[in-house]
GROMACS .gro file of C-alpha atoms in nm:
model
  510
    1MET     CA    1  -5.865  -5.134  -0.190
    2THR     CA    2  -5.599  -5.204  -0.451
    3SER     CA    3  -5.228  -5.160  -0.430
    4GLU     CA    4  -5.008  -5.021  -0.705
    5ASN     CA    5  -4.945  -5.362  -0.856
    6GLY     CA    6  -5.315  -5.429  -0.888
    7GLN     CA    7  -5.341  -5.666  -0.594
    8MET     CA    8  -5.637  -5.631  -0.366
    9LYS     CA    9  -5.595  -5.567   0.001
   10VAL     CA   10  -5.817  -5.746   0.247
   11GLU     CA   11  -6.087  -5.529   0.395
   12GLN     CA   12  -6.431  -5.581   0.539
   13THR     CA   13  -6.705  -5.590   0.278
   14PRO     CA   14  -7.056  -5.453   0.312
   15SER     CA   15  -7.369  -5.661   0.282
   16GLU     CA   16  -7.580  -5.656  -0.029
   17GLU     CA   17  -7.860  -5.472   0.142
   18GLN     CA   18  -7.660  -5.163   0.228
   19GLN     CA   19  -7.708  -5.037  -0.126
   20PHE     CA   20  -7.488  -4.750  -0.242
   21LEU     CA   21  -7.308  -4.640   0.073
   22PRO     CA   22  -7.095  -4.935   0.178
   23VAL     CA   23  -7.022  -4.935   0.547
   24GLU     CA   24  -6.647  -4.904   0.517
   25LEU     CA   25  -6.683  -4.594   0.299
   26GLN     CA   26  -6.860  -4.376   0.549
   27SER     CA   27  -6.691  -4.071   0.689
   28PRO     CA   28  -6.692  -4.034   1.067
   29THR     CA   29  -6.843  -3.721   1.211
   30VAL     CA   30  -6.808  -3.774   1.584
   31GLU     CA   31  -6.478  -3.919   1.693
   32LEU     CA   32  -6.492  -4.099   2.025
   33PRO     CA   33  -6.177  -4.214   2.203
   34SER     CA   34  -6.051  -4.563   2.135
   35HIS     CA   35  -5.785  -4.778   2.291
   36LEU     CA   36  -5.658  -4.854   1.937
   37GLU     CA   37  -5.550  -4.498   1.869
   38GLY     CA   38  -5.238  -4.524   2.074
   39GLN     CA   39  -5.375  -4.297   2.344
   40GLU     CA   40  -5.517  -4.391   2.678
   41SER     CA   41  -5.886  -4.310   2.685
   42PRO     CA   42  -6.102  -4.277   2.995
   43PRO     CA   43  -6.273  -4.606   3.082
   44GLU     CA   44  -6.614  -4.436   3.094
   45GLU     CA   45  -6.587  -4.304   2.737
   46TYR     CA   46  -6.454  -4.631   2.599
   47THR     CA   47  -6.735  -4.820   2.770
   48GLN     CA   48  -6.984  -4.575   2.622
   49TRP     CA   49  -6.840  -4.630   2.274
   50LYS     CA   50  -6.873  -5.008   2.311
   51PHE     CA   51  -7.230  -4.973   2.436
   52LEU     CA   52  -7.330  -4.747   2.145
   53LEU     CA   53  -7.181  -4.988   1.891
   54PHE     CA   54  -7.350  -5.284   2.060
   55TYR     CA   55  -7.684  -5.101   2.061
   56LEU     CA   56  -7.654  -5.016   1.692
   57CYS     CA   57  -7.570  -5.376   1.603
   58LEU     CA   58  -7.868  -5.493   1.809
   59TYR     CA   59  -8.086  -5.244   1.623
   60GLY     CA   60  -7.950  -5.366   1.288
   61PHE     CA   61  -8.019  -5.726   1.384
   62MET     CA   62  -8.374  -5.657   1.502
   63THR     CA   63  -8.470  -5.460   1.191
   64GLN     CA   64  -8.379  -5.764   0.977
   65LEU     CA   65  -8.610  -6.000   1.168
   66ARG     CA   66  -8.887  -6.027   0.912
   67PRO     CA   67  -8.961  -6.401   0.886
   68GLY     CA   68  -9.254  -6.338   0.655
   69GLU     CA   69  -9.045  -6.162   0.390
   70SER     CA   70  -8.937  -6.481   0.216
   71PHE     CA   71  -9.303  -6.581   0.181
   72ILE     CA   72  -9.468  -6.259   0.061
   73THR     CA   73  -9.536  -6.386  -0.293
   74PRO     CA   74  -9.669  -6.728  -0.180
   75TYR     CA   75  -9.889  -6.539   0.068
   76LEU     CA   76 -10.032  -6.314  -0.203
   77LEU     CA   77 -10.098  -6.611  -0.430
   78SER     CA   78 -10.243  -6.832  -0.156
   79THR     CA   79 -10.606  -6.871  -0.060
   80GLU     CA   80 -10.545  -6.630   0.227
   81ARG     CA   81 -10.524  -6.343  -0.024
   82ASN     CA   82 -10.614  -6.510  -0.355
   83PHE     CA   83 -10.449  -6.264  -0.596
   84THR     CA   84 -10.384  -6.398  -0.943
   85ARG     CA   85 -10.033  -6.451  -1.074
   86GLU     CA   86 -10.093  -6.188  -1.342
   87GLN     CA   87 -10.192  -5.929  -1.082
   88VAL     CA   88  -9.880  -5.995  -0.874
   89THR     CA   89  -9.650  -6.000  -1.178
   90ASN     CA   90  -9.785  -5.709  -1.383
   91GLU     CA   91  -9.962  -5.480  -1.135
   92ILE     CA   92  -9.821  -5.519  -0.784
   93THR     CA   93  -9.448  -5.602  -0.813
   94PRO     CA   94  -9.359  -5.329  -1.070
   95VAL     CA   95  -9.456  -5.060  -0.817
   96LEU     CA   96  -9.147  -5.151  -0.612
   97SER     CA   97  -8.912  -5.035  -0.889
   98TYR     CA   98  -9.107  -4.713  -0.942
   99SER     CA   99  -9.120  -4.634  -0.572
  100TYR     CA  100  -8.751  -4.698  -0.520
  101MET     CA  101  -8.653  -4.472  -0.810
  102ALA     CA  102  -8.887  -4.193  -0.693
  103VAL     CA  103  -8.761  -4.180  -0.332
  104LEU     CA  104  -8.395  -4.277  -0.375
  105VAL     CA  105  -8.246  -3.929  -0.425
  106PRO     CA  106  -8.472  -3.746  -0.175
  107VAL     CA  107  -8.404  -4.005   0.095
  108PHE     CA  108  -8.029  -3.993   0.024
  109LEU     CA  109  -8.021  -3.615   0.064
  110LEU     CA  110  -8.256  -3.609   0.362
  111THR     CA  111  -8.051  -3.876   0.537
  112ASP     CA  112  -7.749  -3.648   0.535
  113TYR     CA  113  -7.937  -3.322   0.591
  114LEU     CA  114  -8.148  -3.449   0.884
  115ARG     CA  115  -7.856  -3.648   1.032
  116TYR     CA  116  -7.974  -4.005   1.003
  117THR     CA  117  -8.212  -4.072   1.292
  118PRO     CA  118  -8.527  -3.912   1.139
  119VAL     CA  119  -8.478  -4.129   0.829
  120LEU     CA  120  -8.429  -4.438   1.047
  121ILE     CA  121  -8.761  -4.358   1.213
  122LEU     CA  122  -8.917  -4.316   0.867
  123GLN     CA  123  -8.777  -4.655   0.768
  124SER     CA  124  -8.928  -4.823   1.075
  125LEU     CA  125  -9.265  -4.659   1.013
  126SER     CA  126  -9.253  -4.773   0.651
  127HIS     CA  127  -9.175  -5.130   0.760
  128ILE     CA  128  -9.475  -5.123   0.990
  129SER     CA  129  -9.691  -4.990   0.706
  130VAL     CA  130  -9.573  -5.277   0.481
  131TRP     CA  131  -9.683  -5.546   0.724
  132LEU     CA  132 -10.006  -5.370   0.820
  133LEU     CA  133 -10.104  -5.357   0.453
  134LEU     CA  134 -10.005  -5.720   0.401
  135ILE     CA  135 -10.221  -5.827   0.695
  136PHE     CA  136 -10.526  -5.606   0.645
  137GLY     CA  137 -10.509  -5.507   0.276
  138THR     CA  138 -10.749  -5.690   0.048
  139ASP     CA  139 -10.720  -5.535  -0.297
  140VAL     CA  140 -10.455  -5.453  -0.557
  141ILE     CA  141 -10.438  -5.085  -0.457
  142ALA     CA  142 -10.347  -5.181  -0.100
  143MET     CA  143 -10.072  -5.413  -0.223
  144GLN     CA  144  -9.938  -5.142  -0.452
  145PHE     CA  145  -9.913  -4.910  -0.151
  146MET     CA  146  -9.738  -5.193   0.029
  147GLU     CA  147  -9.475  -5.203  -0.247
  148PHE     CA  148  -9.446  -4.825  -0.232
  149PHE     CA  149  -9.360  -4.833   0.138
  150TYR     CA  150  -9.123  -5.122   0.077
  151GLY     CA  151  -8.938  -4.904  -0.175
  152ILE     CA  152  -8.897  -4.641   0.098
  153THR     CA  153  -8.748  -4.898   0.334
  154MET     CA  154  -8.497  -5.001   0.066
  155ALA     CA  155  -8.393  -4.642  -0.002
  156ALA     CA  156  -8.364  -4.568   0.372
  157ARG     CA  157  -8.114  -4.850   0.432
  158VAL     CA  158  -7.844  -4.596   0.360
  159ALA     CA  159  -7.925  -4.425   0.691
  160TYR     CA  160  -7.806  -4.720   0.901
  161SER     CA  161  -7.484  -4.778   0.707
  162SER     CA  162  -7.405  -4.406   0.733
  163TYR     CA  163  -7.512  -4.359   1.093
  164ILE     CA  164  -7.305  -4.636   1.247
  165PHE     CA  165  -6.982  -4.464   1.141
  166SER     CA  166  -7.079  -4.133   1.290
  167LEU     CA  167  -6.983  -4.287   1.625
  168VAL     CA  168  -6.639  -4.431   1.554
  169SER     CA  169  -6.294  -4.293   1.484
  170PRO     CA  170  -6.106  -4.377   1.162
  171THR     CA  171  -5.893  -4.639   1.338
  172ASN     CA  172  -6.208  -4.835   1.424
  173TYR     CA  173  -6.351  -4.849   1.070
  174GLN     CA  174  -6.271  -5.214   1.011
  175ARG     CA  175  -6.398  -5.335   1.347
  176ALA     CA  176  -6.721  -5.136   1.319
  177ALA     CA  177  -6.770  -5.259   0.961
  178GLY     CA  178  -6.724  -5.617   1.076
  179TYR     CA  179  -6.969  -5.582   1.365
  180SER     CA  180  -7.236  -5.404   1.160
  181ARG     CA  181  -7.203  -5.646   0.870
  182SER     CA  182  -7.224  -5.945   1.103
  183SER     CA  183  -7.536  -5.809   1.272
  184ILE     CA  184  -7.709  -5.749   0.939
  185LEU     CA  185  -7.621  -6.090   0.797
  186MET     CA  186  -7.709  -6.265   1.120
  187GLY     CA  187  -8.046  -6.089   1.121
  188VAL     CA  188  -8.121  -6.187   0.760
  189PHE     CA  189  -8.009  -6.546   0.818
  190THR     CA  190  -8.202  -6.581   1.146
  191SER     CA  191  -8.512  -6.429   0.990
  192ALA     CA  192  -8.510  -6.671   0.696
  193VAL     CA  193  -8.445  -6.975   0.917
  194LEU     CA  194  -8.714  -6.869   1.165
  195GLY     CA  195  -8.967  -6.826   0.886
  196GLN     CA  196  -8.885  -7.165   0.735
  197LEU     CA  197  -8.909  -7.341   1.072
  198CYS     CA  198  -9.247  -7.181   1.139
  199ILE     CA  199  -9.380  -7.289   0.799
  200SER     CA  200  -9.233  -7.639   0.765
  201LEU     CA  201  -9.219  -7.764   1.125
  202GLY     CA  202  -9.475  -7.550   1.305
  203GLY     CA  203  -9.738  -7.550   1.032
  204VAL     CA  204  -9.789  -7.177   1.093
  205GLN     CA  205 -10.006  -6.984   0.847
  206TYR     CA  206  -9.858  -6.700   0.641
  207ARG     CA  207 -10.077  -6.446   0.818
  208THR     CA  208  -9.936  -6.549   1.156
  209ILE     CA  209  -9.579  -6.505   1.031
  210ASN     CA  210  -9.676  -6.159   0.910
  211TYR     CA  211  -9.793  -6.075   1.261
  212ILE     CA  212  -9.454  -6.189   1.396
  213SER     CA  213  -9.278  -5.968   1.140
  214LEU     CA  214  -9.499  -5.673   1.237
  215SER     CA  215  -9.414  -5.724   1.606
  216CYS     CA  216  -9.041  -5.722   1.529
  217MET     CA  217  -9.080  -5.400   1.328
  218VAL     CA  218  -9.268  -5.232   1.614
  219LEU     CA  219  -8.983  -5.329   1.846
  220GLY     CA  220  -8.738  -5.187   1.592
  221LEU     CA  221  -8.927  -4.857   1.595
  222PHE     CA  222  -8.906  -4.852   1.974
  223LEU     CA  223  -8.527  -4.902   1.957
  224THR     CA  224  -8.497  -4.619   1.705
  225PHE     CA  225  -8.612  -4.357   1.955
  226PHE     CA  226  -8.308  -4.426   2.175
  227LEU     CA  227  -8.050  -4.372   1.900
  228GLN     CA  228  -7.820  -4.076   1.959
  229ARG     CA  229  -7.843  -3.813   1.687
  230PRO     CA  230  -7.500  -3.712   1.549
  231LYS     CA  231  -7.402  -3.346   1.532
  232ARG     CA  232  -7.254  -3.368   1.183
  233SER     CA  233  -7.299  -3.564   0.865
  234LEU     CA  234  -7.127  -3.634   0.535
  235PHE     CA  235  -7.227  -3.348   0.303
  236PHE     CA  236  -7.461  -3.079   0.434
  237ASN     CA  237  -7.343  -3.056   0.793
  238LYS     CA  238  -6.971  -3.069   0.738
  239ASN     CA  239  -6.733  -2.789   0.639
  240ILE     CA  240  -6.434  -2.894   0.434
  241SER     CA  241  -6.131  -2.708   0.313
  242LYS     CA  242  -6.001  -2.699  -0.040
  243HIS     CA  243  -5.777  -3.003  -0.002
  244GLN     CA  244  -5.957  -3.191   0.273
  245ASN     CA  245  -6.016  -3.566   0.231
  246GLY     CA  246  -5.783  -3.587  -0.064
  247ILE     CA  247  -6.005  -3.389  -0.302
  248HIS     CA  248  -5.876  -3.082  -0.475
  249LEU     CA  249  -6.147  -2.818  -0.490
  250SER     CA  250  -6.086  -2.521  -0.711
  251GLU     CA  251  -6.109  -2.175  -0.565
  252GLU     CA  252  -6.445  -2.010  -0.572
  253PRO     CA  253  -6.469  -1.704  -0.788
  254LYS     CA  254  -6.538  -1.398  -0.586
  255ALA     CA  255  -6.895  -1.280  -0.606
  256SER     CA  256  -6.963  -0.946  -0.755
  257THR     CA  257  -6.987  -0.691  -0.483
  258GLY     CA  258  -7.331  -0.555  -0.422
  259THR     CA  259  -7.513  -0.815  -0.632
  260LYS     CA  260  -7.757  -1.062  -0.488
  261ALA     CA  261  -7.713  -1.305  -0.775
  262GLY     CA  262  -7.342  -1.334  -0.712
  263GLY     CA  263  -7.398  -1.405  -0.344
  264LEU     CA  264  -7.658  -1.671  -0.415
  265CYS     CA  265  -7.435  -1.834  -0.676
  266SER     CA  266  -7.144  -1.837  -0.434
  267ARG     CA  267  -7.352  -1.990  -0.156
  268TRP     CA  268  -7.495  -2.249  -0.395
  269ARG     CA  269  -7.152  -2.354  -0.519
  270ASP     CA  270  -7.031  -2.368  -0.162
  271PHE     CA  271  -7.245  -2.677  -0.095
  272VAL     CA  272  -7.019  -2.978  -0.057
  273ILE     CA  273  -7.238  -3.201  -0.273
  274ILE     CA  274  -7.219  -2.949  -0.561
  275ARG     CA  275  -6.842  -2.956  -0.537
  276MET     CA  276  -6.847  -3.334  -0.538
  277LEU     CA  277  -7.061  -3.339  -0.852
  278MET     CA  278  -6.799  -3.119  -1.019
  279GLU     CA  279  -6.530  -3.368  -0.916
  280LEU     CA  280  -6.718  -3.653  -1.089
  281LYS     CA  281  -6.601  -3.521  -1.427
  282GLY     CA  282  -6.246  -3.634  -1.357
  283THR     CA  283  -6.335  -3.972  -1.214
  284VAL     CA  284  -6.521  -4.084  -1.527
  285ARG     CA  285  -6.194  -4.076  -1.723
  286HIS     CA  286  -6.036  -4.346  -1.505
  287PRO     CA  287  -6.070  -4.680  -1.694
  288ARG     CA  288  -6.096  -4.904  -1.384
  289LEU     CA  289  -6.350  -4.678  -1.222
  290ARG     CA  290  -6.549  -4.661  -1.545
  291LEU     CA  291  -6.549  -5.041  -1.591
  292TRP     CA  292  -6.666  -5.129  -1.241
  293SER     CA  293  -6.920  -4.848  -1.237
  294LEU     CA  294  -7.070  -4.984  -1.558
  295TRP     CA  295  -7.078  -5.330  -1.402
  296TRP     CA  296  -7.251  -5.185  -1.096
  297ILE     CA  297  -7.516  -5.016  -1.311
  298PHE     CA  298  -7.596  -5.290  -1.562
  299ASN     CA  299  -7.546  -5.606  -1.357
  300SER     CA  300  -7.714  -5.482  -1.040
  301ALA     CA  301  -8.018  -5.375  -1.245
  302GLY     CA  302  -8.053  -5.727  -1.385
  303TYR     CA  303  -7.978  -5.885  -1.048
  304TYR     CA  304  -8.254  -5.701  -0.863
  305LEU     CA  305  -8.506  -5.764  -1.139
  306MET     CA  306  -8.438  -6.135  -1.100
  307LEU     CA  307  -8.469  -6.096  -0.723
  308TYR     CA  308  -8.809  -5.924  -0.748
  309TYR     CA  309  -8.966  -6.192  -0.969
  310VAL     CA  310  -8.795  -6.516  -0.867
  311GLN     CA  311  -9.059  -6.609  -0.607
  312ILE     CA  312  -9.324  -6.587  -0.879
  313LEU     CA  313  -9.108  -6.818  -1.092
  314TRP     CA  314  -9.084  -7.067  -0.806
  315ASN     CA  315  -9.460  -7.065  -0.765
  316THR     CA  316  -9.494  -7.131  -1.139
  317VAL     CA  317  -9.243  -7.418  -1.138
  318TYR     CA  318  -9.389  -7.572  -0.824
  319PRO     CA  319  -9.736  -7.437  -0.731
  320ALA     CA  320  -9.743  -7.600  -0.387
  321THR     CA  321 -10.080  -7.630  -0.221
  322ASP     CA  322  -9.922  -7.733   0.110
  323ASN     CA  323  -9.745  -7.439   0.274
  324ARG     CA  324  -9.509  -7.675   0.458
  325LYS     CA  325  -9.348  -7.767   0.123
  326VAL     CA  326  -9.258  -7.407   0.035
  327TYR     CA  327  -8.888  -7.367   0.116
  328ASN     CA  328  -8.830  -7.002   0.028
  329GLY     CA  329  -8.694  -6.921   0.374
  330GLY     CA  330  -8.439  -7.202   0.365
  331VAL     CA  331  -8.323  -7.096   0.020
  332ASP     CA  332  -8.281  -6.735   0.132
  333ALA     CA  333  -8.085  -6.851   0.438
  334ALA     CA  334  -7.854  -7.067   0.224
  335SER     CA  335  -7.798  -6.791  -0.031
  336THR     CA  336  -7.721  -6.541   0.246
  337LEU     CA  337  -7.468  -6.776   0.404
  338LEU     CA  338  -7.298  -6.867   0.076
  339GLY     CA  339  -7.301  -6.501  -0.031
  340ALA     CA  340  -7.119  -6.406   0.289
  341ILE     CA  341  -6.859  -6.676   0.223
  342THR     CA  342  -6.797  -6.568  -0.137
  343SER     CA  343  -6.775  -6.203  -0.033
  344PHE     CA  344  -6.515  -6.296   0.227
  345ALA     CA  345  -6.323  -6.507  -0.026
  346ALA     CA  346  -6.319  -6.218  -0.274
  347GLY     CA  347  -6.118  -6.013  -0.027
  348HIS     CA  348  -5.835  -6.268  -0.038
  349ILE     CA  349  -5.797  -6.292  -0.416
  350LYS     CA  350  -5.472  -6.141  -0.537
  351ILE     CA  351  -5.450  -6.098  -0.914
  352ARG     CA  352  -5.363  -5.815  -1.150
  353TRP     CA  353  -5.705  -5.656  -1.166
  354ASN     CA  354  -5.588  -5.400  -1.423
  355LEU     CA  355  -5.541  -5.690  -1.663
  356TRP     CA  356  -5.800  -5.949  -1.561
  357SER     CA  357  -6.102  -5.744  -1.447
  358GLU     CA  358  -6.292  -5.771  -1.776
  359LEU     CA  359  -6.228  -6.145  -1.796
  360VAL     CA  360  -6.347  -6.211  -1.440
  361ILE     CA  361  -6.660  -6.000  -1.492
  362GLY     CA  362  -6.729  -6.166  -1.826
  363LEU     CA  363  -6.695  -6.521  -1.692
  364VAL     CA  364  -6.914  -6.451  -1.389
  365THR     CA  365  -7.177  -6.279  -1.605
  366ALA     CA  366  -7.177  -6.572  -1.852
  367PHE     CA  367  -7.218  -6.809  -1.557
  368GLN     CA  368  -7.515  -6.603  -1.436
  369ALA     CA  369  -7.672  -6.612  -1.782
  370GLY     CA  370  -7.646  -6.992  -1.778
  371LEU     CA  371  -7.809  -7.004  -1.434
  372LEU     CA  372  -8.096  -6.786  -1.555
  373ILE     CA  373  -8.175  -7.012  -1.849
  374LEU     CA  374  -8.149  -7.313  -1.619
  375MET     CA  375  -8.394  -7.160  -1.371
  376ASN     CA  376  -8.634  -7.075  -1.649
  377THR     CA  377  -8.635  -7.412  -1.826
  378THR     CA  378  -8.615  -7.666  -1.544
  379GLU     CA  379  -8.923  -7.835  -1.404
  380ASN     CA  380  -8.743  -7.937  -1.085
  381ILE     CA  381  -8.791  -7.682  -0.807
  382TRP     CA  382  -8.471  -7.796  -0.631
  383VAL     CA  383  -8.265  -7.726  -0.942
  384CYS     CA  384  -8.429  -7.384  -0.954
  385TYR     CA  385  -8.341  -7.325  -0.588
  386VAL     CA  386  -7.976  -7.424  -0.637
  387ALA     CA  387  -7.942  -7.204  -0.947
  388TYR     CA  388  -8.083  -6.910  -0.751
  389ILE     CA  389  -7.838  -6.964  -0.464
  390LEU     CA  390  -7.544  -6.978  -0.704
  391PHE     CA  391  -7.668  -6.669  -0.889
  392ARG     CA  392  -7.687  -6.460  -0.572
  393SER     CA  393  -7.351  -6.589  -0.449
  394SER     CA  394  -7.176  -6.506  -0.776
  395TYR     CA  395  -7.313  -6.153  -0.761
  396GLN     CA  396  -7.201  -6.118  -0.398
  397PHE     CA  397  -6.856  -6.236  -0.503
  398LEU     CA  398  -6.813  -5.937  -0.735
  399VAL     CA  399  -6.970  -5.671  -0.510
  400PRO     CA  400  -6.674  -5.630  -0.270
  401ILE     CA  401  -6.428  -5.637  -0.562
  402ALA     CA  402  -6.623  -5.358  -0.730
  403ILE     CA  403  -6.622  -5.158  -0.407
  404PHE     CA  404  -6.246  -5.198  -0.364
  405GLN     CA  405  -6.174  -5.104  -0.725
  406ILE     CA  406  -6.397  -4.796  -0.720
  407ALA     CA  407  -6.293  -4.676  -0.376
  408SER     CA  408  -5.918  -4.724  -0.414
  409ASN     CA  409  -5.835  -4.370  -0.528
  410LEU     CA  410  -6.135  -4.170  -0.408
  411SER     CA  411  -6.210  -3.978  -0.093
  412LYS     CA  412  -6.492  -4.111   0.124
  413GLU     CA  413  -6.728  -3.829   0.028
  414LEU     CA  414  -6.664  -3.865  -0.343
  415CYS     CA  415  -6.678  -4.244  -0.318
  416ALA     CA  416  -7.020  -4.226  -0.151
  417LEU     CA  417  -7.140  -3.997  -0.428
  418VAL     CA  418  -7.007  -4.228  -0.701
  419PHE     CA  419  -7.194  -4.523  -0.550
  420GLY     CA  420  -7.504  -4.308  -0.520
  421VAL     CA  421  -7.487  -4.204  -0.885
  422ASN     CA  422  -7.422  -4.563  -0.997
  423THR     CA  423  -7.719  -4.691  -0.798
  424PHE     CA  424  -7.943  -4.416  -0.930
  425PHE     CA  425  -7.859  -4.501  -1.293
  426ALA     CA  426  -7.910  -4.871  -1.217
  427THR     CA  427  -8.251  -4.788  -1.070
  428ILE     CA  428  -8.347  -4.587  -1.379
  429LEU     CA  429  -8.243  -4.877  -1.605
  430LYS     CA  430  -8.432  -5.124  -1.390
  431THR     CA  431  -8.743  -4.906  -1.402
  432ILE     CA  432  -8.727  -4.873  -1.782
  433ILE     CA  433  -8.700  -5.251  -1.822
  434THR     CA  434  -8.990  -5.300  -1.579
  435ILE     CA  435  -9.213  -5.057  -1.771
  436ILE     CA  436  -9.137  -5.228  -2.102
  437ILE     CA  437  -9.162  -5.597  -2.015
  438ALA     CA  438  -9.348  -5.634  -1.682
  439ASP     CA  439  -9.598  -5.351  -1.640
  440LYS     CA  440  -9.950  -5.409  -1.767
  441ARG     CA  441  -9.918  -5.084  -1.965
  442GLY     CA  442  -9.619  -5.234  -2.148
  443LEU     CA  443  -9.575  -5.587  -2.281
  444ALA     CA  444  -9.711  -5.736  -1.955
  445LEU     CA  445  -9.505  -6.052  -1.998
  446SER     CA  446  -9.555  -6.346  -1.766
  447VAL     CA  447  -9.264  -6.461  -1.554
  448HIS     CA  448  -9.115  -6.718  -1.794
  449PRO     CA  449  -9.081  -6.477  -2.090
  450GLN     CA  450  -8.937  -6.221  -1.848
  451PHE     CA  451  -8.662  -6.460  -1.748
  452TYR     CA  452  -8.583  -6.522  -2.113
  453VAL     CA  453  -8.535  -6.147  -2.146
  454TYR     CA  454  -8.304  -6.148  -1.842
  455PHE     CA  455  -8.108  -6.435  -1.997
  456VAL     CA  456  -8.057  -6.241  -2.321
  457TYR     CA  457  -7.967  -5.931  -2.118
  458PHE     CA  458  -7.691  -6.111  -1.923
  459THR     CA  459  -7.572  -6.293  -2.236
  460VAL     CA  460  -7.521  -5.964  -2.421
  461LEU     CA  461  -7.334  -5.822  -2.122
  462ALA     CA  462  -7.114  -6.133  -2.104
  463VAL     CA  463  -7.025  -6.108  -2.473
  464LEU     CA  464  -6.933  -5.741  -2.433
  465TYR     CA  465  -6.722  -5.806  -2.123
  466LEU     CA  466  -6.540  -6.102  -2.281
  467GLY     CA  467  -6.478  -5.903  -2.598
  468ALA     CA  468  -6.330  -5.620  -2.392
  469ALA     CA  469  -6.123  -5.876  -2.199
  470ALA     CA  470  -5.979  -6.020  -2.523
  471PHE     CA  471  -5.889  -5.670  -2.642
  472VAL     CA  472  -5.720  -5.577  -2.312
  473ILE     CA  473  -5.524  -5.904  -2.287
  474ILE     CA  474  -5.406  -5.896  -2.650
  475LYS     CA  475  -5.304  -5.533  -2.614
  476HIS     CA  476  -5.115  -5.608  -2.294
  477TYR     CA  477  -4.917  -5.902  -2.431
  478HIS     CA  478  -4.844  -5.715  -2.753
  479ALA     CA  479  -4.696  -5.434  -2.546
  480GLU     CA  480  -4.495  -5.690  -2.344
  481ARG     CA  481  -4.348  -5.841  -2.662
  482LEU     CA  482  -4.245  -5.500  -2.787
  483LYS     CA  483  -4.062  -5.441  -2.460
  484GLU     CA  484  -3.883  -5.778  -2.475
  485LYS     CA  485  -3.783  -5.744  -2.845
  486PRO     CA  486  -3.416  -5.629  -2.869
  487GLN     CA  487  -3.379  -5.298  -3.043
  488ILE     CA  488  -3.081  -5.236  -3.276
  489PRO     CA  489  -2.884  -4.923  -3.179
  490PRO     CA  490  -2.880  -4.650  -3.445
  491LYS     CA  491  -2.504  -4.686  -3.519
  492VAL     CA  492  -2.519  -5.062  -3.555
  493GLU     CA  493  -2.822  -5.029  -3.777
  494SER     CA  494  -2.643  -4.778  -4.007
  495GLU     CA  495  -2.336  -5.004  -4.026
  496HIS     CA  496  -2.561  -5.295  -4.111
  497LYS     CA  497  -2.721  -5.095  -4.392
  498THR     CA  498  -2.377  -4.991  -4.526
  499THR     CA  499  -2.249  -5.349  -4.524
  500SER     CA  500  -2.558  -5.479  -4.698
  501SER     CA  501  -2.541  -5.205  -4.963
  502SER     CA  502  -2.174  -5.273  -5.034
  503ALA     CA  503  -2.248  -5.643  -5.064
  504VAL     CA  504  -2.517  -5.568  -5.318
  505THR     CA  505  -2.271  -5.349  -5.515
  506CYS     CA  506  -2.010  -5.626  -5.523
  507GLU     CA  507  -2.264  -5.876  -5.643
  508SER     CA  508  -2.376  -5.642  -5.919
  509ARG     CA  509  -2.017  -5.593  -6.034
  510ALA     CA  510  -1.957  -5.961  -6.035
   0.00000   0.00000   0.00000
């Protein structure tokens, strides 16, 4: 969050994978007693709360144990599957963007309407489908279905970040956010390290690692069946008043008596999400909210495109024939760890964000553009790895800042909707770029020309951000100089004019 003077307060930040509902922005729906609320709570209920939170963190950790995920592209390009690089680049990988865009909104609405647990079960089933297809699929169609199910798992991540806060009271937000974030990051880190150890030290084949990932996903599905289903949710299953949660909702016009259309219109407008969409009109006018929302849309689209195709780039730079020399898991572990550190550091930065936001965004985006061109032109795989780690870390540095800036003056419901809308537009942009440059029905570019496009994309964004930063800074200091400049009072000014005019008259007479 931000204070009035533009300084950022320290809060827990969500992980990259939680998509558009950050964990600290969720609204609680079932408040359980807590010893932090200043009231003595029964030991049984407090113990139950701790057990539920522990179980959810265990579930979050287990669902991230996919040691084969860092090696999916090398597996597809290896002799075990023997797909060509063109097939993976132009036919298989683009399906992920299309699938994610197609299911994002339905999954978001169903998550709230069905109260989380059914969508968590759907996510586990989709994970199992992904690894079954990777193990037993043999053609391009099977791999395209694999990417389709993977898109469902990405869209369904919102269910976990929403569900965990249905069990805590508002005073426990920060603790629950810290625990859930730690479990997610620990799961991702452990998964990447485990995969790398199996490949480099154990000499395990990719197919065997996929079996390990499938086993972990089956265990995750088993844990899902024991999750408690909340009674309420954020939008559909929650009644709010006109001024609840800090949002002013205008009065509903009374429906015409005796008309069905009026009743249907009234009931339709009574949906909370419809009211929230109406509230979005006012939020767009806020300059800070508009800036960081645009960053979320444009930069996250480019970031995830890089993420989807970087393993293909690594295979092009260093087409290793020995699986033990493929270090994708170690790189993912390092980037996860450094990303967590930069996210934590971002919460302790105290500057005037109203003045310096554009400059910070512009410098980071220019740095990312330089890393992209470095990744694309180097022939050293280790340089490529380091550039990738720095790219991900720089993005993770700005994510919590964006969340704080967007969420500072919004209610939790409206904030969740703003992040949902931003992510949806980013997904549309990402899909359009994929269709044009990557899909075989478009330009069907190979991976190196694609990364040149991403470099130009980030360079244009950096120029725009830095131009906006120069305008804001010049305008600010110009306003400061006007304030510091002494102003002549009206009487003194008139006397000064009279004196000067009389002096001119005397000189003319002389």
